[in-house]
Structures are given as C-alpha cells and as structure tokens.
mmCIF file of C-alpha atoms in Angstrom:
data_model
loop_
_atom_site.group_PDB
_atom_site.id
_atom_site.type_symbol
_atom_site.label_atom_id
_atom_site.label_comp_id
_atom_site.label_asym_id
_atom_site.label_seq_id
_atom_site.Cartn_x
_atom_site.Cartn_y
_atom_site.Cartn_z
ATOM 1 C CA MET K 687 -24.788 58.284 11.557
ATOM 2 C CA LYS K 688 -22.658 55.413 12.785
ATOM 3 C CA GLN K 689 -23.726 53.561 15.897
ATOM 4 C CA ALA K 690 -22.518 50.355 17.480
ATOM 5 C CA ALA K 691 -24.546 47.346 16.248
ATOM 6 C CA ALA K 692 -25.771 46.367 19.731
ATOM 7 C CA ILE K 693 -27.079 49.906 20.293
ATOM 8 C CA ARG K 694 -28.847 50.058 16.916
ATOM 9 C CA HIS K 695 -30.414 46.694 17.610
ATOM 10 C CA ALA K 696 -31.530 47.605 21.141
ATOM 11 C CA LEU K 697 -33.072 50.887 19.912
ATOM 12 C CA GLU K 698 -34.960 49.014 17.181
ATOM 13 C CA GLU K 699 -36.411 46.532 19.671
ATOM 14 C CA LEU K 700 -37.238 49.207 22.277
ATOM 15 C CA GLU K 701 -39.054 51.283 19.633
ATOM 16 C CA ARG K 702 -41.307 48.314 18.853
ATOM 17 C CA MET K 703 -42.996 48.777 22.252
ATOM 18 C CA PRO K 704 -46.278 50.733 21.982
ATOM 19 C CA GLY K 705 -45.906 54.392 22.987
ATOM 20 C CA VAL K 706 -42.104 54.300 22.734
ATOM 21 C CA GLY K 707 -40.687 56.501 19.965
ATOM 22 C CA PRO K 708 -37.059 57.206 19.011
ATOM 23 C CA LYS K 709 -36.521 59.756 21.837
ATOM 24 C CA SER K 710 -38.035 57.515 24.537
ATOM 25 C CA ALA K 711 -36.007 54.563 23.262
ATOM 26 C CA GLN K 712 -32.821 56.670 23.585
ATOM 27 C CA ARG K 713 -33.740 57.580 27.170
ATOM 28 C CA ILE K 714 -34.497 53.972 28.084
ATOM 29 C CA LEU K 715 -31.240 52.824 26.464
ATOM 30 C CA HIS K 716 -29.291 55.451 28.401
ATOM 31 C CA TRP K 717 -30.975 54.256 31.610
ATOM 32 C CA LEU K 718 -30.156 50.617 30.806
ATOM 33 C CA LEU K 719 -26.508 51.440 30.119
ATOM 34 C CA THR K 720 -25.976 53.679 33.139
ATOM 35 C CA SER K 721 -27.967 51.853 35.832
ATOM 36 C CA ASP K 722 -26.449 48.910 37.667
ATOM 37 C CA ASP K 723 -26.248 45.527 35.929
ATOM 38 C CA SER K 724 -29.234 44.048 37.729
ATOM 39 C CA SER K 725 -31.780 46.526 36.250
ATOM 40 C CA ALA K 726 -31.364 45.299 32.673
ATOM 41 C CA GLN K 727 -31.232 41.698 33.863
ATOM 42 C CA ARG K 728 -34.403 42.047 35.938
ATOM 43 C CA LEU K 729 -36.312 43.801 33.158
ATOM 44 C CA ALA K 730 -35.346 41.150 30.606
ATOM 45 C CA GLU K 731 -36.255 38.338 32.999
ATOM 46 C CA ALA K 732 -39.624 39.895 33.888
ATOM 47 C CA ILE K 733 -40.458 40.171 30.170
ATOM 48 C CA LEU K 734 -39.591 36.517 29.530
ATOM 49 C CA GLU K 735 -41.307 35.368 32.738
ATOM 50 C CA VAL K 736 -44.621 37.110 32.058
ATOM 51 C CA LYS K 737 -44.709 35.805 28.487
ATOM 52 C CA GLU K 738 -43.987 32.277 29.740
ATOM 53 C CA ALA K 739 -46.291 32.269 32.785
ATOM 54 C CA ILE K 740 -49.385 34.070 31.540
ATOM 55 C CA HIS K 741 -52.109 32.610 29.318
ATOM 56 C CA LEU K 742 -55.749 33.555 28.792
ATOM 57 C CA CYS K 743 -58.330 32.295 31.297
ATOM 58 C CA PRO K 744 -60.375 29.602 29.477
ATOM 59 C CA ARG K 745 -63.551 30.889 31.131
ATOM 60 C CA CYS K 746 -63.390 34.702 30.773
ATOM 61 C CA HIS K 747 -60.271 35.430 28.613
ATOM 62 C CA ASN K 748 -58.660 37.544 31.345
ATOM 63 C CA TYR K 749 -54.901 37.070 31.842
ATOM 64 C CA ALA K 750 -54.280 34.039 34.043
ATOM 65 C CA GLN K 751 -51.241 32.508 35.723
ATOM 66 C CA GLU K 752 -53.084 29.533 37.312
ATOM 67 C CA ASP K 753 -55.650 27.410 35.421
ATOM 68 C CA LEU K 754 -58.286 30.106 35.894
ATOM 69 C CA CYS K 755 -57.637 33.864 36.326
ATOM 70 C CA GLU K 756 -57.517 35.503 39.776
ATOM 71 C CA VAL K 757 -61.175 36.539 39.520
ATOM 72 C CA CYS K 758 -62.625 33.245 38.258
ATOM 73 C CA GLY K 759 -60.489 31.383 40.834
ATOM 74 C CA ASP K 760 -61.852 33.518 43.708
ATOM 75 C CA ALA K 761 -64.613 31.644 45.595
ATOM 76 C CA GLU K 762 -65.910 34.934 47.085
ATOM 77 C CA ARG K 763 -67.150 36.439 43.805
ATOM 78 C CA ASP K 764 -70.829 36.880 42.908
ATOM 79 C CA LEU K 765 -71.396 34.227 40.218
ATOM 80 C CA GLY K 766 -74.701 35.823 39.168
ATOM 81 C CA CYS K 767 -73.233 38.876 37.432
ATOM 82 C CA ILE K 768 -70.886 39.022 34.430
ATOM 83 C CA CYS K 769 -69.222 42.311 33.519
ATOM 84 C CA VAL K 770 -68.298 42.449 29.812
ATOM 85 C CA VAL K 771 -65.142 44.437 28.957
ATOM 86 C CA ALA K 772 -63.082 44.975 25.814
ATOM 87 C CA GLU K 773 -59.612 44.188 27.212
ATOM 88 C CA PRO K 774 -58.034 42.669 30.353
ATOM 89 C CA ARG K 775 -56.713 46.108 31.396
ATOM 90 C CA ASP K 776 -60.329 47.282 31.796
ATOM 91 C CA ILE K 777 -60.732 44.618 34.491
ATOM 92 C CA ASP K 778 -57.851 46.189 36.451
ATOM 93 C CA ALA K 779 -59.557 49.604 36.247
ATOM 94 C CA ILE K 780 -62.876 48.204 37.536
ATOM 95 C CA GLU K 781 -61.207 46.112 40.259
ATOM 96 C CA ARG K 782 -59.417 49.217 41.541
ATOM 97 C CA THR K 783 -62.802 50.799 42.320
ATOM 98 C CA GLY K 784 -63.753 47.963 44.668
ATOM 99 C CA ALA K 785 -67.367 48.590 43.556
ATOM 100 C CA TYR K 786 -67.864 45.314 41.675
ATOM 101 C CA ARG K 787 -67.781 41.772 43.063
ATOM 102 C CA GLY K 788 -69.011 39.694 40.094
ATOM 103 C CA LEU K 789 -67.237 37.881 37.278
ATOM 104 C CA TYR K 790 -65.911 39.226 33.967
ATOM 105 C CA HIS K 791 -65.863 38.377 30.292
ATOM 106 C CA VAL K 792 -63.200 39.862 28.003
ATOM 107 C CA LEU K 793 -64.300 40.425 24.401
ATOM 108 C CA GLY K 794 -60.773 40.898 23.072
ATOM 109 C CA GLY K 795 -61.732 44.177 21.349
ATOM 110 C CA VAL K 796 -64.841 46.031 20.197
ATOM 111 C CA ILE K 797 -66.940 45.910 17.038
ATOM 112 C CA ASN K 798 -65.230 48.244 14.557
ATOM 113 C CA PRO K 799 -66.327 47.751 10.932
ATOM 114 C CA MET K 800 -63.840 50.424 9.739
ATOM 115 C CA GLU K 801 -60.990 48.212 10.950
ATOM 116 C CA GLY K 802 -62.723 45.008 9.934
ATOM 117 C CA VAL K 803 -63.548 43.853 13.488
ATOM 118 C CA MET K 804 -66.950 42.154 13.360
ATOM 119 C CA PRO K 805 -68.868 40.341 16.171
ATOM 120 C CA ASP K 806 -67.482 36.979 15.022
ATOM 121 C CA ASP K 807 -63.928 38.233 15.705
ATOM 122 C CA LEU K 808 -64.723 38.814 19.402
ATOM 123 C CA ASN K 809 -65.318 36.361 22.281
ATOM 124 C CA ILE K 810 -69.101 36.756 21.961
ATOM 125 C CA ALA K 811 -70.125 33.191 21.054
ATOM 126 C CA ASP K 812 -68.627 31.801 24.254
ATOM 127 C CA LEU K 813 -70.150 34.654 26.284
ATOM 128 C CA ILE K 814 -73.550 33.413 25.053
ATOM 129 C CA ALA K 815 -72.494 29.857 25.892
ATOM 130 C CA ARG K 816 -71.544 30.980 29.434
ATOM 131 C CA LEU K 817 -74.940 32.626 29.886
ATOM 132 C CA GLY K 818 -76.569 29.284 29.071
ATOM 133 C CA ALA K 819 -74.271 27.149 31.215
ATOM 134 C CA GLU K 820 -73.790 29.389 34.289
ATOM 135 C CA ASP K 821 -76.399 30.719 36.691
ATOM 136 C CA VAL K 822 -76.282 34.360 35.571
ATOM 137 C CA ARG K 823 -78.956 36.965 36.337
ATOM 138 C CA GLU K 824 -77.246 40.194 35.125
ATOM 139 C CA VAL K 825 -74.832 41.189 32.361
ATOM 140 C CA LEU K 826 -73.122 44.574 32.916
ATOM 141 C CA LEU K 827 -71.830 46.008 29.628
ATOM 142 C CA ALA K 828 -68.652 47.940 30.457
ATOM 143 C CA THR K 829 -67.203 48.832 27.057
ATOM 144 C CA ASN K 830 -65.935 52.431 26.666
ATOM 145 C CA PRO K 831 -68.542 55.190 26.172
ATOM 146 C CA ASP K 832 -67.218 55.927 22.650
ATOM 147 C CA VAL K 833 -68.639 55.070 19.216
ATOM 148 C CA GLU K 834 -67.218 51.541 18.990
ATOM 149 C CA GLY K 835 -67.931 50.786 22.652
ATOM 150 C CA GLU K 836 -71.558 51.936 22.342
ATOM 151 C CA THR K 837 -72.018 49.974 19.112
ATOM 152 C CA THR K 838 -70.692 46.864 20.807
ATOM 153 C CA ALA K 839 -72.890 47.401 23.875
ATOM 154 C CA SER K 840 -76.000 47.867 21.676
ATOM 155 C CA TYR K 841 -75.200 44.705 19.735
ATOM 156 C CA LEU K 842 -74.722 42.708 22.941
ATOM 157 C CA ALA K 843 -77.891 44.134 24.524
ATOM 158 C CA ARG K 844 -79.924 43.088 21.455
ATOM 159 C CA THR K 845 -78.372 39.620 21.559
ATOM 160 C CA ILE K 846 -78.644 38.988 25.310
ATOM 161 C CA LYS K 847 -81.996 40.553 26.273
ATOM 162 C CA PRO K 848 -84.043 37.844 24.450
ATOM 163 C CA LEU K 849 -82.419 35.300 26.807
ATOM 164 C CA GLY K 850 -84.417 36.881 29.654
ATOM 165 C CA LEU K 851 -81.412 38.318 31.542
ATOM 166 C CA THR K 852 -81.050 41.805 33.022
ATOM 167 C CA VAL K 853 -78.653 43.781 30.831
ATOM 168 C CA THR K 854 -77.102 46.930 32.356
ATOM 169 C CA ARG K 855 -74.665 49.566 31.104
ATOM 170 C CA LEU K 856 -72.122 51.776 32.945
ATOM 171 C CA ALA K 857 -73.642 55.215 33.606
ATOM 172 C CA SER K 858 -72.329 58.172 31.612
ATOM 173 C CA GLY K 859 -72.314 61.686 33.035
ATOM 174 C CA LEU K 860 -70.133 64.337 34.624
ATOM 175 C CA PRO K 861 -66.896 63.084 36.167
ATOM 176 C CA VAL K 862 -67.072 63.269 39.968
ATOM 177 C CA GLY K 863 -65.218 66.424 41.053
ATOM 178 C CA GLY K 864 -65.547 67.881 37.545
ATOM 179 C CA GLU K 865 -67.059 71.254 36.679
ATOM 180 C CA LEU K 866 -70.103 71.945 34.486
ATOM 181 C CA GLU K 867 -68.223 74.754 32.776
ATOM 182 C CA TYR K 868 -65.550 72.443 31.437
ATOM 183 C CA ALA K 869 -67.741 69.459 30.505
ATOM 184 C CA ASP K 870 -68.149 68.727 26.790
ATOM 185 C CA GLU K 871 -71.691 69.156 25.433
ATOM 186 C CA VAL K 872 -72.303 65.460 24.808
ATOM 187 C CA THR K 873 -71.348 64.460 28.348
ATOM 188 C CA LEU K 874 -73.403 67.290 29.824
ATOM 189 C CA ALA K 875 -76.422 66.360 27.666
ATOM 190 C CA ARG K 876 -76.059 62.744 28.778
ATOM 191 C CA SER K 877 -75.943 63.769 32.443
ATOM 192 C CA ILE K 878 -79.180 65.750 31.971
ATOM 193 C CA GLU K 879 -80.976 62.893 30.189
ATOM 194 C CA SER K 880 -79.836 60.448 32.894
ATOM 195 C CA ARG K 881 -80.679 62.807 35.804
ATOM 196 C CA ARG K 882 -81.462 61.095 39.104
ATOM 197 C CA THR K 883 -84.427 61.805 41.374
ATOM 198 C CA LEU K 884 -83.204 62.857 44.809
ATOM 199 C CA MET M 1027 -56.957 44.572 43.209
ATOM 200 C CA LYS M 1028 -55.717 41.042 42.675
ATOM 201 C CA GLN M 1029 -53.353 40.378 39.776
ATOM 202 C CA ALA M 1030 -51.288 37.378 38.824
ATOM 203 C CA ALA M 1031 -47.773 37.585 40.340
ATOM 204 C CA ALA M 1032 -45.990 37.493 36.969
ATOM 205 C CA ILE M 1033 -48.110 40.416 35.729
ATOM 206 C CA ARG M 1034 -47.517 42.497 38.877
ATOM 207 C CA HIS M 1035 -43.803 41.811 38.593
ATOM 208 C CA ALA M 1036 -43.633 42.643 34.881
ATOM 209 C CA LEU M 1037 -45.555 45.910 35.415
ATOM 210 C CA GLU M 1038 -43.176 46.883 38.233
ATOM 211 C CA GLU M 1039 -40.127 46.299 36.071
ATOM 212 C CA LEU M 1040 -41.618 48.016 33.000
ATOM 213 C CA GLU M 1041 -42.516 51.076 35.106
ATOM 214 C CA ARG M 1042 -38.880 51.424 36.141
ATOM 215 C CA MET M 1043 -38.023 52.502 32.598
ATOM 216 C CA PRO M 1044 -37.799 56.298 32.266
ATOM 217 C CA GLY M 1045 -40.905 57.846 30.697
ATOM 218 C CA VAL M 1046 -43.002 54.723 31.298
ATOM 219 C CA GLY M 1047 -45.847 55.222 33.793
ATOM 220 C CA PRO M 1048 -48.561 52.803 34.935
ATOM 221 C CA LYS M 1049 -50.715 53.303 31.798
ATOM 222 C CA SER M 1050 -47.799 52.852 29.371
ATOM 223 C CA ALA M 1051 -46.632 49.783 31.284
ATOM 224 C CA GLN M 1052 -50.128 48.284 30.888
ATOM 225 C CA ARG M 1053 -50.059 48.965 27.142
ATOM 226 C CA ILE M 1054 -46.588 47.437 26.767
ATOM 227 C CA LEU M 1055 -47.635 44.407 28.826
ATOM 228 C CA HIS M 1056 -50.713 43.939 26.653
ATOM 229 C CA TRP M 1057 -48.513 44.150 23.557
ATOM 230 C CA LEU M 1058 -46.067 41.606 25.010
ATOM 231 C CA LEU M 1059 -48.867 39.179 25.878
ATOM 232 C CA THR M 1060 -50.741 39.479 22.588
ATOM 233 C CA SER M 1061 -47.894 39.672 20.055
ATOM 234 C CA ASP M 1062 -46.182 36.510 18.870
ATOM 235 C CA ASP M 1063 -43.662 34.772 21.136
ATOM 236 C CA SER M 1064 -40.613 36.130 19.337
ATOM 237 C CA SER M 1065 -41.327 39.806 20.174
ATOM 238 C CA ALA M 1066 -40.856 39.366 23.914
ATOM 239 C CA GLN M 1067 -37.869 37.079 23.328
ATOM 240 C CA ARG M 1068 -36.179 39.551 20.984
ATOM 241 C CA LEU M 1069 -36.780 42.522 23.267
ATOM 242 C CA ALA M 1070 -35.372 40.683 26.289
ATOM 243 C CA GLU M 1071 -32.349 39.504 24.309
ATOM 244 C CA ALA M 1072 -31.633 42.977 22.901
ATOM 245 C CA ILE M 1073 -31.705 44.416 26.442
ATOM 246 C CA LEU M 1074 -29.257 41.805 27.738
ATOM 247 C CA GLU M 1075 -27.065 42.064 24.622
ATOM 248 C CA VAL M 1076 -26.684 45.838 24.731
ATOM 249 C CA LYS M 1077 -25.867 45.775 28.449
ATOM 250 C CA GLU M 1078 -23.275 43.034 27.828
ATOM 251 C CA ALA M 1079 -21.698 44.435 24.655
ATOM 252 C CA ILE M 1080 -21.524 48.171 25.332
ATOM 253 C CA HIS M 1081 -18.978 49.935 27.525
ATOM 254 C CA LEU M 1082 -17.734 53.521 27.608
ATOM 255 C CA CYS M 1083 -15.008 54.547 25.146
ATOM 256 C CA PRO M 1084 -11.820 55.034 27.221
ATOM 257 C CA ARG M 1085 -10.922 58.084 25.142
ATOM 258 C CA CYS M 1086 -14.167 60.105 24.887
ATOM 259 C CA HIS M 1087 -16.726 58.291 27.128
ATOM 260 C CA ASN M 1088 -19.116 57.694 24.214
ATOM 261 C CA TYR M 1089 -20.829 54.285 24.112
ATOM 262 C CA ALA M 1090 -18.483 51.755 22.479
ATOM 263 C CA GLN M 1091 -18.822 48.158 21.322
ATOM 264 C CA GLU M 1092 -15.196 47.794 20.097
ATOM 265 C CA ASP M 1093 -12.165 49.021 22.091
ATOM 266 C CA LEU M 1094 -12.832 52.582 20.979
ATOM 267 C CA CYS M 1095 -16.240 54.048 20.008
ATOM 268 C CA GLU M 1096 -17.342 54.320 16.371
ATOM 269 C CA VAL M 1097 -16.130 57.924 16.152
ATOM 270 C CA CYS M 1098 -12.723 57.506 17.813
ATOM 271 C CA GLY M 1099 -12.161 54.328 15.757
ATOM 272 C CA ASP M 1100 -12.881 56.158 12.473
ATOM 273 C CA ALA M 1101 -9.616 57.096 10.708
ATOM 274 C CA GLU M 1102 -11.439 59.724 8.605
ATOM 275 C CA ARG M 1103 -12.264 62.083 11.487
ATOM 276 C CA ASP M 1104 -10.621 65.481 12.014
ATOM 277 C CA LEU M 1105 -8.379 64.927 15.052
ATOM 278 C CA GLY M 1106 -7.906 68.680 15.549
ATOM 279 C CA CYS M 1107 -11.388 69.418 16.880
ATOM 280 C CA ILE M 1108 -13.131 68.057 19.982
ATOM 281 C CA CYS M 1109 -16.849 68.637 20.482
ATOM 282 C CA VAL M 1110 -17.833 68.537 24.170
ATOM 283 C CA VAL M 1111 -21.314 67.174 24.939
ATOM 284 C CA ALA M 1112 -23.217 66.280 28.095
ATOM 285 C CA GLU M 1113 -24.418 62.793 27.119
ATOM 286 C CA PRO M 1114 -23.774 60.150 24.417
ATOM 287 C CA ARG M 1115 -27.233 60.786 22.924
ATOM 288 C CA ASP M 1116 -26.118 64.338 22.053
ATOM 289 C CA ILE M 1117 -23.458 62.786 19.799
ATOM 290 C CA ASP M 1118 -26.197 60.979 17.848
ATOM 291 C CA ALA M 1119 -28.044 64.280 17.366
ATOM 292 C CA ILE M 1120 -24.911 66.033 16.061
ATOM 293 C CA GLU M 1121 -23.882 63.083 13.857
ATOM 294 C CA ARG M 1122 -27.307 63.098 12.219
ATOM 295 C CA THR M 1123 -26.642 66.644 10.940
ATOM 296 C CA GLY M 1124 -23.558 65.499 9.012
ATOM 297 C CA ALA M 1125 -22.130 68.987 9.738
ATOM 298 C CA TYR M 1126 -19.336 67.883 12.084
ATOM 299 C CA ARG M 1127 -16.353 65.644 11.308
ATOM 300 C CA GLY M 1128 -14.210 65.988 14.450
ATOM 301 C CA LEU M 1129 -14.006 63.974 17.672
ATOM 302 C CA TYR M 1130 -16.154 64.154 20.794
ATOM 303 C CA HIS M 1131 -15.825 64.220 24.564
ATOM 304 C CA VAL M 1132 -18.758 63.220 26.779
ATOM 305 C CA LEU M 1133 -18.935 64.993 30.152
ATOM 306 C CA GLY M 1134 -21.450 62.569 31.645
ATOM 307 C CA GLY M 1135 -23.736 65.425 32.724
ATOM 308 C CA VAL M 1136 -23.603 69.183 33.319
ATOM 309 C CA ILE M 1137 -22.626 71.336 36.280
ATOM 310 C CA ASN M 1138 -25.731 71.602 38.476
ATOM 311 C CA PRO M 1139 -25.051 72.789 42.032
ATOM 312 C CA MET M 1140 -28.746 72.412 42.941
ATOM 313 C CA GLU M 1141 -28.439 68.667 42.339
ATOM 314 C CA GLY M 1142 -24.922 68.494 43.717
ATOM 315 C CA VAL M 1143 -23.182 67.972 40.369
ATOM 316 C CA MET M 1144 -19.870 69.857 40.498
ATOM 317 C CA PRO M 1145 -17.045 69.988 37.890
ATOM 318 C CA ASP M 1146 -15.175 67.170 39.667
ATOM 319 C CA ASP M 1147 -18.163 64.857 39.064
ATOM 320 C CA LEU M 1148 -17.834 65.250 35.281
ATOM 321 C CA ASN M 1149 -15.231 63.936 32.809
ATOM 322 C CA ILE M 1150 -13.438 67.301 32.761
ATOM 323 C CA ALA M 1151 -10.023 66.317 34.175
ATOM 324 C CA ASP M 1152 -9.444 63.837 31.374
ATOM 325 C CA LEU M 1153 -10.727 66.326 28.778
ATOM 326 C CA ILE M 1154 -7.919 68.637 29.928
ATOM 327 C CA ALA M 1155 -5.495 65.671 29.774
ATOM 328 C CA ARG M 1156 -6.623 64.966 26.181
ATOM 329 C CA LEU M 1157 -6.026 68.589 25.201
ATOM 330 C CA GLY M 1158 -2.418 68.229 26.417
ATOM 331 C CA ALA M 1159 -1.800 64.810 24.848
ATOM 332 C CA GLU M 1160 -3.614 65.163 21.489
ATOM 333 C CA ASP M 1161 -2.999 67.654 18.686
ATOM 334 C CA VAL M 1162 -6.168 69.725 19.225
ATOM 335 C CA ARG M 1163 -6.707 73.241 17.828
ATOM 336 C CA GLU M 1164 -10.439 73.795 18.611
ATOM 337 C CA VAL M 1165 -12.869 72.805 21.351
ATOM 338 C CA LEU M 1166 -16.557 73.170 20.398
ATOM 339 C CA LEU M 1167 -18.774 73.422 23.500
ATOM 340 C CA ALA M 1168 -22.064 71.736 22.618
ATOM 341 C CA THR M 1169 -23.941 71.582 25.926
ATOM 342 C CA ASN M 1170 -27.636 72.576 25.819
ATOM 343 C CA PRO M 1171 -28.484 76.294 25.661
ATOM 344 C CA ASP M 1172 -30.172 76.169 29.090
ATOM 345 C CA VAL M 1173 -28.970 77.410 32.494
ATOM 346 C CA GLU M 1174 -26.891 74.347 33.417
ATOM 347 C CA GLY M 1175 -25.538 73.948 29.881
ATOM 348 C CA GLU M 1176 -24.460 77.603 29.712
ATOM 349 C CA THR M 1177 -22.885 77.413 33.180
ATOM 350 C CA THR M 1178 -20.927 74.345 32.125
ATOM 351 C CA ALA M 1179 -19.846 75.961 28.845
ATOM 352 C CA SER M 1180 -18.667 79.111 30.684
ATOM 353 C CA TYR M 1181 -16.698 77.032 33.168
ATOM 354 C CA LEU M 1182 -15.045 75.028 30.398
ATOM 355 C CA ALA M 1183 -14.270 78.172 28.364
ATOM 356 C CA ARG M 1184 -12.535 79.751 31.363
ATOM 357 C CA THR M 1185 -10.566 76.557 31.978
ATOM 358 C CA ILE M 1186 -9.542 75.839 28.377
ATOM 359 C CA LYS M 1187 -8.857 79.288 26.904
ATOM 360 C CA PRO M 1188 -5.647 79.766 28.967
ATOM 361 C CA LEU M 1189 -4.279 76.660 27.201
ATOM 362 C CA GLY M 1190 -4.164 78.731 23.989
ATOM 363 C CA LEU M 1191 -6.871 76.746 22.133
ATOM 364 C CA THR M 1192 -9.796 78.128 20.137
ATOM 365 C CA VAL M 1193 -12.975 77.597 22.160
ATOM 366 C CA THR M 1194 -16.294 77.813 20.257
ATOM 367 C CA ARG M 1195 -19.962 77.469 21.250
ATOM 368 C CA LEU M 1196 -23.026 76.311 19.286
ATOM 369 C CA ALA M 1197 -24.937 79.333 17.935
ATOM 370 C CA SER M 1198 -28.300 80.177 19.522
ATOM 371 C CA GLY M 1199 -31.064 81.888 17.575
ATOM 372 C CA LEU M 1200 -34.334 81.294 15.756
ATOM 373 C CA PRO M 1201 -34.984 77.703 14.680
ATOM 374 C CA VAL M 1202 -34.689 77.369 10.895
ATOM 375 C CA GLY M 1203 -38.228 77.395 9.463
ATOM 376 C CA GLY M 1204 -39.557 79.020 12.648
ATOM 377 C CA GLU M 1205 -41.575 82.228 12.848
ATOM 378 C CA LEU M 1206 -40.642 85.446 14.678
ATOM 379 C CA GLU M 1207 -44.150 85.708 16.030
ATOM 380 C CA TYR M 1208 -43.877 82.436 17.933
ATOM 381 C CA ALA M 1209 -40.287 82.789 19.165
ATOM 382 C CA ASP M 1210 -39.784 83.277 22.899
ATOM 383 C CA GLU M 1211 -38.272 86.628 23.896
ATOM 384 C CA VAL M 1212 -34.952 85.213 25.085
ATOM 385 C CA THR M 1213 -34.333 83.337 21.831
ATOM 386 C CA LEU M 1214 -35.371 86.349 19.746
ATOM 387 C CA ALA M 1215 -33.113 88.648 21.802
ATOM 388 C CA ARG M 1216 -30.234 86.213 21.322
ATOM 389 C CA SER M 1217 -30.817 86.098 17.567
ATOM 390 C CA ILE M 1218 -30.669 89.920 17.441
ATOM 391 C CA GLU M 1219 -27.481 90.131 19.532
ATOM 392 C CA SER M 1220 -25.857 87.434 17.372
ATOM 393 C CA ARG M 1221 -27.053 88.925 14.060
ATOM 394 C CA ARG M 1222 -24.890 88.128 11.008
ATOM 395 C CA THR M 1223 -23.609 90.610 8.441
ATOM 396 C CA LEU M 1224 -24.835 89.613 4.956
#
C-alpha cells in the first residue's frame, strides 16, 4: 500500500502512544486532518508544554510544575500521614474522593520479580528517609489489591512497622452499589473476613 | 482535585482525540512524562508536519502530499474504473488487499438524513463531472454494507446508471474463514441470495 510519507510518519508516531493501535491511529489522523488548524497546533503545543514544564517532585515523586508538587506545596495538608502509591495517576484517583488530606509518596512501580522490578528499583529508600526526617505518625499503603500490589504492601509493612509507625492498608471488599451475586469469590471472601461490627 | 496547570491542559487536549477518554489520556500522559525527551518531541512534530503537508487530492479527495494523491499520481493505475468510498481510510483498507488497481473517489461521508447529511453535502457533483470528463467504464460502489452505506450506494447507482456506465457493488456474504454457526442472520441470508454457481 502506498501512502504519503507525512501520513505514514504521523501514523507511526501516533501508534507509539499506549492504547493506540493502527485503527485508533487512523481515526486520530482523520480527526487531525479534518478538524480546524488550531486543534493539531494546540495538541502538539500541549504535548511539548507538559514535557517541558513537568518534573518529579523531589519530596514525593508526584508530577510537579512548581518546585514541589501541588500536594506537597499545599500548607493545608496533614503532614502526619503519608499515603504510598505506585504511580502519580493513583494520587489523582485518591484526590478525587476528597477522603484523604495527608501527603503522598510515589514508588514509581510495584515489586514484580517476574519483570525484574525489585525493592531497590522503587523509591523506597527515600520513603524510609522521609519517615526519619518528617513528623509522620501513619503510613497508608495504597498499592492495588492485586498480587504485585499486595506483595509490595507486605514488604513495606515489614520494613516500616519496626520504626514504630502505624501502617494501614486500603480496605478490600464489595464495591459500593455492587451486588453479592456478581462479586468474585476472592472479593466476597475478603469482605466476609473484614466484616465490620455494626 | 488539584493538578498542575500543564498537566490539566495536556489531559484536556489529549482527551479531544477520538477514542481517547480520561483513562487513556492519563496513560498517554504518563508515557509522555516517563519516556525519553525525543518521544514527545517526535509526536508533536509528526502532528504538525502531517497537518502542514497533507491536503485533499483535487481529483479524488484522497489525502495527498504532492499535487495529486499517491493513487492518482501513479501512472500504472487502471483509469477506466473508479472505486467510490466514504472516507480516505477506506482506500487504505482496499489498497492493502492488492485486489484493486483502478482509481478512487472519496465522498467525504455517507447520506445520513438523521444527521442531516444529504447528497449535496458529499463529493457527488464532482464524481459525476469526473465520469463525464474521464474515460471511465466502471464505477465500483464501496461504501460500508450498513444502512447509510447501502442508501448511499443505491442513490449513486440510480444517478450513475443512466450515464450508461457499469455500476458494481462490493459483495456481501460470510467472512472468509468464518463459521455458519456464528454468522448473523442478515449476513447468512445475503450469502444465500448471492450464492455462486460452481
């Protein structure tokens, strides 16, 4: 198949984005070529701008545009609690709940021996350093409730508890609004084990 | 939720791409911020380049980087047959088969009264002009085999047949390699009606 060089090149670059396959790249290309000039311009500028403006927060490894990230730079946060997450996007999910007012620490991944990710590859050493330097009373482990997330949480709990801090973990159980009938067995078993007294 | 301005802006622009929702935009942003500098640069440049370099072929409305598109500019093509498609991406699909060596004409959509797309909104007038000016013997109608595509093909057949040209339509039937058991009734019925003598 013959295609103009600029089109081939654009499709190649669009397909490099995660979650964008050949069909999606075609649709995006069609949108770029048929929408007004400013759409392509604005998209390209936003991509360059975010890459230029954003670095990792030196304190918690969240994305930051100022010296510190928006959370670390917020004087209203509870400095006594650090919530440990795998990636910056997990911070967005937790912030959307409005249920947490402490600080964060981004690990930059989870322990995954199958893919060669060991504790030394994550931001764990400087989490321990923060716990010594800052006035922290609680560490909330908020990695995903999957195999790698649980492994990482167990490792961190074993490492942090000897420091005399309270270590907590996100609760697992039935999704709010969900139905018993459709819950998987593991989730249902977990919600029974973790049953609350009313 | 508080987010750095550059991140909010980038997510907004990424979500404007078709097929990219909030979760995909987050994944793409994460990829942009964690991959090496050149990835973001190359993506942004490819977007600007394709928008700058590509226009519509004045003859067939396919995407073109030169004066004419790659098909119209190819001296080896069969000038006697024009394949009518809804969008430029349909040309790519047909070219990949290697089964067609004629020219194309892109309608820029299909007749869809529900969305207010009428024949005058499509590149039909200049298809008719081409049929008068060029030495064409066959028009192959290659719109999708769905309601709008069939409506458009019927309309074009009624318009073009009086000009004394052969008008053909892509065959519908069972997908090659498919199984009777899993075919929908309409496709199976069509494959019976259009059965071939062996």
